[in-house]
Amino acid sequence: MSKYTTGEVAKLCGVSVRTVQYYDDRGILIPTELSEGGRRLYSEEDLKRMRIICFLREAGLPINSISALFAEEKPENIISILLDEQEESLRKEILERQARLELLDGIKRELKEMEHFSVESIGDIAHIMKQKNKLTKMRWTMILTGIPVTALQWISIILWITNGLWWLFAAWVCVAIPWGIAVSVYYFKHVAYICPECHEIFKPKNKEAFWAYHTPKMRRLTCPKCGRKGLCVEVYAGKEDKNNG
């Protein structure tokens, strides 16, 4: 029967000699015998065991779990459980890393849209990213409530042109005006703006915000703190922001 030294086992399994010695110290790969000179000698079964250990380590199982596995009389009964737990752990880690990648991607996009970057800008970006989902949800709420109003508008126009039913359009006007006012009040109640100059988070007067030039993410406003007039970044207004308004 073949006998292998520590160095030979390490070479065959693609690990370092120190790794093989470490597994011996942990009691999960004890050599079959020692030579007269005190050298560790491993059998074919030991080599197979080492390859199993390496496989499980590559799968991410910790040493303690592998040690406990080999200590069992019937390790096959728990190996599937350990692998399932490791799979769940790895999937969770992948999701966490994916979330970090998405966060980094979002930060990079926000940086590209900033005219001037400073250390304080990092705080602005953090606030934007933190409130981004809430702002998106609010906008979708407005869009969904506007679909019936828009549909009624086109139906009333078509029926007015084809059948002369002008009163349907008048009914739409009676609905659209209160809806527009309510949506505007709701919208400006739930948004705030960040001044890129002094980084103040503020809520403008509804009248100023309503008539101001704007893009999907910014609005031209006057900062109440530094007096700068220009495009300010729109964010969802947290409780503290609403209290400041």
Coordinates of C-alpha atoms in Angstrom, one line a residue:
M1 CA 0.0 0.0 0.0
S2 CA 1.3 3.4 -1.0
K3 CA 2.5 5.8 1.7
Y4 CA 2.7 9.6 1.2
T5 CA 4.7 12.2 3.1
T6 CA 3.2 15.5 4.1
G7 CA 4.8 17.2 1.1
E8 CA 3.4 14.6 -1.3
V9 CA -0.1 14.9 0.1
A10 CA 0.1 18.7 -0.1
K11 CA 1.3 18.5 -3.8
L12 CA -1.4 16.0 -4.8
C13 CA -4.2 18.1 -3.1
G14 CA -2.9 21.5 -4.3
V15 CA -2.4 22.9 -0.8
S16 CA 0.6 24.0 1.3
V17 CA 2.5 21.7 3.7
R18 CA 1.4 24.0 6.5
T19 CA -2.2 23.3 5.6
V20 CA -1.8 19.5 5.9
Q21 CA 0.0 20.0 9.2
Y22 CA -2.8 22.3 10.4
Y23 CA -5.4 19.6 9.7
D24 CA -3.3 17.1 11.6
D25 CA -3.2 19.6 14.6
R26 CA -7.0 19.9 14.4
G27 CA -7.4 16.1 14.5
I28 CA -9.2 15.8 11.2
L29 CA -6.3 14.3 9.2
I30 CA -4.2 12.2 11.5
P31 CA -1.4 10.3 9.6
T32 CA -1.6 6.5 9.6
E33 CA 1.9 6.1 10.9
L34 CA 5.2 7.8 11.6
S35 CA 8.5 6.8 10.1
E36 CA 11.5 5.9 12.2
G37 CA 12.6 9.5 11.8
G38 CA 9.3 10.8 13.0
R39 CA 8.0 11.9 9.6
R40 CA 4.2 11.7 9.0
L41 CA 3.1 9.1 6.6
Y42 CA -0.3 9.0 5.0
S43 CA -2.2 6.1 3.5
E44 CA -4.5 6.0 0.4
E45 CA -7.5 6.5 2.7
D46 CA -5.8 9.4 4.3
L47 CA -5.3 11.0 0.9
K48 CA -8.9 10.4 0.0
R49 CA -9.9 12.0 3.3
M50 CA -7.7 15.0 2.6
R51 CA -9.3 15.5 -0.8
I52 CA -12.7 15.4 0.8
I53 CA -11.6 18.0 3.3
C54 CA -10.2 20.2 0.5
F55 CA -13.5 19.9 -1.4
L56 CA -15.6 20.9 1.6
R57 CA -13.3 23.8 2.3
E58 CA -13.6 25.0 -1.3
A59 CA -17.4 24.8 -0.8
G60 CA -17.0 27.2 2.1
L61 CA -17.6 24.9 5.0
P62 CA -15.7 26.0 8.2
I63 CA -13.1 23.8 9.8
N64 CA -15.3 23.3 12.9
S65 CA -18.2 21.9 10.8
I66 CA -15.8 19.6 8.9
S67 CA -14.3 18.4 12.2
A68 CA -17.7 17.7 13.6
L69 CA -18.7 15.9 10.4
F70 CA -15.8 13.4 10.6
A71 CA -16.5 12.9 14.3
E72 CA -19.9 11.4 13.5
E73 CA -20.4 7.7 13.2
K74 CA -22.5 8.2 10.1
P75 CA -21.3 11.5 8.6
E76 CA -23.6 11.0 5.5
N77 CA -26.6 11.8 7.7
I78 CA -25.5 15.3 8.3
I79 CA -23.5 16.2 5.2
S80 CA -26.6 17.2 3.3
I81 CA -27.7 19.5 6.2
L82 CA -24.3 21.1 6.3
L83 CA -24.3 21.7 2.5
D84 CA -27.8 23.1 2.6
E85 CA -26.8 25.5 5.4
Q86 CA -23.7 26.5 3.4
E87 CA -25.8 27.1 0.3
E88 CA -28.2 29.3 2.2
S89 CA -25.2 31.2 3.7
L90 CA -23.6 31.7 0.3
R91 CA -26.9 32.9 -1.4
K92 CA -27.4 35.4 1.4
E93 CA -23.8 36.6 0.9
I94 CA -24.4 37.0 -2.8
L95 CA -27.5 39.0 -2.2
E96 CA -25.7 41.3 0.2
R97 CA -22.8 41.8 -2.2
Q98 CA -25.3 42.4 -5.0
A99 CA -27.0 45.1 -2.9
R100 CA -23.6 46.7 -2.3
L101 CA -22.8 46.7 -6.0
E102 CA -26.2 48.4 -6.7
L103 CA -25.4 50.9 -4.0
L104 CA -22.0 51.7 -5.5
D105 CA -23.6 51.9 -9.0
G106 CA -26.2 54.4 -7.6
I107 CA -23.5 56.5 -5.9
K108 CA -21.5 56.6 -9.2
R109 CA -24.7 57.8 -11.1
E110 CA -25.4 60.5 -8.5
L111 CA -21.8 61.7 -8.7
K112 CA -22.0 62.1 -12.4
E113 CA -25.0 64.4 -12.0
M114 CA -23.3 66.7 -9.5
E115 CA -21.7 69.8 -10.8
H116 CA -19.3 70.2 -7.9
F117 CA -18.2 67.4 -5.6
S118 CA -17.0 67.9 -2.1
V119 CA -16.8 65.8 1.1
E120 CA -20.2 67.2 2.1
S121 CA -21.6 65.8 -1.2
I122 CA -21.2 62.3 0.3
G123 CA -23.8 63.2 2.9
D124 CA -26.1 64.4 0.1
I125 CA -25.7 61.2 -1.8
A126 CA -26.3 59.1 1.3
H127 CA -29.5 61.0 1.9
I128 CA -30.6 60.6 -1.7
M129 CA -29.9 56.9 -1.7
K130 CA -31.6 56.3 1.6
Q131 CA -34.9 58.0 0.5
K132 CA -34.8 56.8 -3.1
N133 CA -37.2 53.9 -2.8
K134 CA -39.7 56.1 -0.9
L135 CA -39.5 58.8 -3.6
T136 CA -40.1 56.3 -6.3
K137 CA -43.0 54.7 -4.5
M138 CA -44.6 58.1 -4.1
R139 CA -44.2 59.0 -7.7
W140 CA -45.8 55.7 -8.8
T141 CA -48.7 56.4 -6.5
M142 CA -49.3 59.7 -8.3
I143 CA -49.0 58.0 -11.7
L144 CA -51.5 55.3 -10.8
T145 CA -54.0 57.7 -9.4
G146 CA -53.6 59.8 -12.6
I147 CA -54.4 57.0 -15.0
P148 CA -58.2 57.1 -14.5
V149 CA -58.2 60.9 -14.7
T150 CA -56.3 60.8 -18.0
A151 CA -58.5 58.0 -19.4
L152 CA -61.6 60.1 -18.5
Q153 CA -60.0 63.1 -20.3
W154 CA -59.5 61.2 -23.6
I155 CA -62.9 59.5 -23.4
S156 CA -64.7 62.8 -22.9
I157 CA -62.8 64.5 -25.7
I158 CA -63.6 61.6 -28.1
L159 CA -67.3 61.6 -27.2
W160 CA -67.5 65.3 -27.5
I161 CA -66.1 65.2 -31.0
T162 CA -68.0 62.2 -32.2
N163 CA -71.4 62.5 -30.3
G164 CA -71.4 66.2 -29.1
L165 CA -71.4 65.1 -25.5
W166 CA -69.7 68.2 -24.2
W167 CA -70.9 67.8 -20.7
L168 CA -68.6 64.8 -20.2
F169 CA -65.6 67.0 -20.8
A170 CA -67.1 69.5 -18.3
A171 CA -67.4 66.7 -15.8
W172 CA -63.8 65.8 -16.4
V173 CA -62.7 69.4 -15.7
C174 CA -64.7 69.3 -12.4
V175 CA -62.7 66.1 -11.5
A176 CA -59.3 67.1 -12.9
I177 CA -58.9 70.5 -11.1
P178 CA -59.5 69.2 -7.6
W179 CA -57.3 66.1 -8.4
G180 CA -54.5 68.3 -9.7
I181 CA -54.6 70.5 -6.6
A182 CA -54.7 67.5 -4.3
V183 CA -51.8 65.8 -6.1
S184 CA -49.7 69.0 -6.0
V185 CA -50.3 69.4 -2.3
Y186 CA -49.5 65.8 -1.6
Y187 CA -46.4 65.9 -3.8
F188 CA -44.8 69.0 -2.3
K189 CA -45.7 67.8 1.2
H190 CA -43.6 64.7 0.6
V191 CA -40.5 66.1 -1.1
A192 CA -37.6 68.3 0.0
Y193 CA -34.6 69.7 -1.8
I194 CA -30.8 69.7 -1.3
C195 CA -28.8 72.8 -2.1
P196 CA -25.6 71.8 -3.8
E197 CA -23.8 74.9 -2.5
C198 CA -24.4 74.7 1.3
H199 CA -26.0 71.2 1.4
E200 CA -29.0 72.4 3.3
I201 CA -32.1 70.2 3.0
F202 CA -35.1 72.5 2.8
K203 CA -38.7 72.6 1.8
P204 CA -39.7 75.6 -0.5
K205 CA -43.0 77.3 -0.6
N206 CA -45.6 75.4 -2.7
K207 CA -46.1 78.4 -5.0
E208 CA -42.4 78.7 -5.7
A209 CA -41.9 75.0 -6.3
F210 CA -45.0 74.7 -8.5
W211 CA -43.9 77.4 -11.0
A212 CA -40.2 76.6 -10.9
Y213 CA -38.3 75.0 -13.8
H214 CA -37.6 71.4 -13.1
T215 CA -36.2 68.1 -14.4
P216 CA -37.2 64.6 -13.2
K217 CA -34.6 64.9 -10.4
M218 CA -34.1 68.6 -9.8
R219 CA -35.9 71.9 -9.5
R220 CA -34.6 75.5 -9.8
L221 CA -35.2 77.0 -6.3
T222 CA -33.7 79.6 -4.0
C223 CA -32.0 78.1 -0.9
P224 CA -33.3 79.7 2.3
K225 CA -29.9 79.3 4.0
C226 CA -27.3 80.6 1.5
G227 CA -29.5 82.4 -1.0
R228 CA -28.2 80.4 -4.0
K229 CA -30.8 80.2 -6.8
G230 CA -30.3 77.2 -9.1
L231 CA -31.1 73.6 -9.6
C232 CA -31.5 71.7 -6.3
V233 CA -31.7 67.9 -6.0
E234 CA -35.1 66.5 -5.1
V235 CA -35.4 63.9 -2.3
Y236 CA -38.2 62.3 -0.3
A237 CA -38.9 64.4 2.8
G238 CA -38.3 62.5 6.0
K239 CA -40.0 63.5 9.3
E240 CA -37.2 65.9 10.2
D241 CA -37.4 67.5 6.8
K242 CA -41.2 67.9 7.1
N243 CA -40.7 69.5 10.5
N244 CA -38.3 72.0 8.9
G245 CA -40.8 73.0 6.2

